[in-house]
mmCIF file of C-alpha atoms in Angstrom:
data_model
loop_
_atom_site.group_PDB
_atom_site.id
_atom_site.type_symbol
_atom_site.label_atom_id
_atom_site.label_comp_id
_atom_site.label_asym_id
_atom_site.label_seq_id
_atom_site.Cartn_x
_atom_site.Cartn_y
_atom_site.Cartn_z
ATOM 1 C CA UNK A 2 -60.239 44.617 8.903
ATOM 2 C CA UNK A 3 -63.832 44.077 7.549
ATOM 3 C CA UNK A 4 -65.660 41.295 9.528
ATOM 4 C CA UNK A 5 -67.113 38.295 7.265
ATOM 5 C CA UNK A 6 -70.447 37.832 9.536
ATOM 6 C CA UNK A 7 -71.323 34.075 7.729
ATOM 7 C CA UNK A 8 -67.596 32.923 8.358
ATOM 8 C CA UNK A 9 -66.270 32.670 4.761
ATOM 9 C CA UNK A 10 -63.351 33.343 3.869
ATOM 10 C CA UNK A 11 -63.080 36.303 0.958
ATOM 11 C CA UNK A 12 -62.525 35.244 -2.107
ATOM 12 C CA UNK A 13 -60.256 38.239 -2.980
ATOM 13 C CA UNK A 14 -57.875 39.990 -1.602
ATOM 14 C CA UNK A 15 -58.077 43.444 -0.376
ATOM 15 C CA UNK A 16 -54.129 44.164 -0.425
ATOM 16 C CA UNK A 17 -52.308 41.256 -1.706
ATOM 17 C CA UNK A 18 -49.113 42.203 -2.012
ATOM 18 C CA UNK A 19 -49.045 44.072 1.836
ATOM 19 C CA UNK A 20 -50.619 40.657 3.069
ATOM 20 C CA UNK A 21 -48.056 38.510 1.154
ATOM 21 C CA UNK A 22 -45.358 40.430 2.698
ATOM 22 C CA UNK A 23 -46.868 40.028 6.011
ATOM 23 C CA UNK A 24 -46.848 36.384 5.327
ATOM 24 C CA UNK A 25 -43.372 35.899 4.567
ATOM 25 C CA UNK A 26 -42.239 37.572 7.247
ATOM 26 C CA UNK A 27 -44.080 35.247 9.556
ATOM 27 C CA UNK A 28 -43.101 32.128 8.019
ATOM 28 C CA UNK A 29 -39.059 33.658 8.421
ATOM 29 C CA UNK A 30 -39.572 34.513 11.610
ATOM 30 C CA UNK A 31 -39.069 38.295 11.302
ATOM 31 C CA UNK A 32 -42.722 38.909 13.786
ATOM 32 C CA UNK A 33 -43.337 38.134 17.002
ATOM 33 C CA UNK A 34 -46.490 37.127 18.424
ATOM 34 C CA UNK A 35 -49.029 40.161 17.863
ATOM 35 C CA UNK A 36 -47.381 39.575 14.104
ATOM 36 C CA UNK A 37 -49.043 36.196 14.041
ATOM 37 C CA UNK A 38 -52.332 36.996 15.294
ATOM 38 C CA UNK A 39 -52.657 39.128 12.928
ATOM 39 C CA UNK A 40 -52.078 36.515 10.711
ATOM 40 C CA UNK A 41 -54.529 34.045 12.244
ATOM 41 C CA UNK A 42 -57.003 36.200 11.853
ATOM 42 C CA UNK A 43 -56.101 37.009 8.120
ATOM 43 C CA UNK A 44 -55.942 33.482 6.997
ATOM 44 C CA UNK A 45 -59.645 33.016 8.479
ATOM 45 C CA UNK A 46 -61.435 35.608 6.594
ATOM 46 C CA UNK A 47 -58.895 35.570 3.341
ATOM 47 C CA UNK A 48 -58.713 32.966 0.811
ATOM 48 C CA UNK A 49 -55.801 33.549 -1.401
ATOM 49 C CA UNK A 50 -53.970 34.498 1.557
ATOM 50 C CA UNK A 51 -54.729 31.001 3.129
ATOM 51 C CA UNK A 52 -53.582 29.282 -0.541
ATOM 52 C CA UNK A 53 -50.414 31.924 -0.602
ATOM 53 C CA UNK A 54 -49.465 31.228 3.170
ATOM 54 C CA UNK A 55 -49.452 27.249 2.824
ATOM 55 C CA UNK A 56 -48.100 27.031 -0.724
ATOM 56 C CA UNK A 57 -45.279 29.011 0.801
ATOM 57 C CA UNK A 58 -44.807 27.058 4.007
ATOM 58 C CA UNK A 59 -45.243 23.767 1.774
ATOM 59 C CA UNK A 60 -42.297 24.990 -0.416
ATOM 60 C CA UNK A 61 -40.194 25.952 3.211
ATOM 61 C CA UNK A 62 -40.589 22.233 3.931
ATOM 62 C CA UNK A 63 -39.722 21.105 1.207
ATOM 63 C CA UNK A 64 -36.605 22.525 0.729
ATOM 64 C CA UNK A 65 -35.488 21.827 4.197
ATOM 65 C CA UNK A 66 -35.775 18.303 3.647
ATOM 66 C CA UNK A 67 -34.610 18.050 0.190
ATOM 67 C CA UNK A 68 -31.232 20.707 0.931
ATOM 68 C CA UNK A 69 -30.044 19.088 4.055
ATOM 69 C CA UNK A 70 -25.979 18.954 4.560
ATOM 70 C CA UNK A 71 -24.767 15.431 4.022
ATOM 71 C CA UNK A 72 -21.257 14.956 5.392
ATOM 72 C CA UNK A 73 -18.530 14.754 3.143
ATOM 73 C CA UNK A 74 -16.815 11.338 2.907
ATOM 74 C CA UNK A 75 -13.027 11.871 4.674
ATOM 75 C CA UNK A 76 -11.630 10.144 1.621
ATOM 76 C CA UNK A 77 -12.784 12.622 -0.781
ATOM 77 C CA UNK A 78 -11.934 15.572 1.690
ATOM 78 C CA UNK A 79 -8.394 14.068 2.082
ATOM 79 C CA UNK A 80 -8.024 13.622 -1.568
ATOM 80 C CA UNK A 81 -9.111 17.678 -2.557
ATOM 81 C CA UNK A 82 -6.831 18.908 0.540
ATOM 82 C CA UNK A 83 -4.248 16.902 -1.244
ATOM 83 C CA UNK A 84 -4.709 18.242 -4.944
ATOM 84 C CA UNK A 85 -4.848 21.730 -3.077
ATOM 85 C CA UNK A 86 -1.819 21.356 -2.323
ATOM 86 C CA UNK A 87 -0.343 19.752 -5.147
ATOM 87 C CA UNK A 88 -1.487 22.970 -7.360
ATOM 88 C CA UNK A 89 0.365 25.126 -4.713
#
């Protein structure tokens, strides 16, 4: 990886797509811990890497919190069991 001597982060991309992948991977868990260094270090010298990986993990939140399970109300359970078995 090219080293950004004044600290900036580049402004492009050098391989999006292998980087992106990369990314994903991390934020599912697939890599272990080399995996993420090599992450660390990517989101420090790589702007739309840094945009793409916390977009992503911003949507991941997101969607844990809005698609939680919510328990389904024994009355209503009780009442499809019992149509199930009506239509049998």
């Amino acid at each position: 990886m090219n080293e950004n001597p004044s600290g900036e982060r580049k402004m492009q991309c050098s391989d999006e797509s292998k980087c992106f992948e990369l990314l994903e991977s991390i934020l599912d868990g697939e890599l272990q811990d080399s995996g993420k260094e090599v992450l660390k270090e990517k989101l420090a010298k790589c702007q739309p890497c840094f945009e793409h990986y916390h977009l992503e993990q911003a949507i991941r939140d997101v969607l844990k919190t809005k698609c939680t399970k919510h328990a389904v109300p024994n009355e209503l359970a009780d009442k499809i069991r019992q149509q199930i078995q009506d239509i049998k």
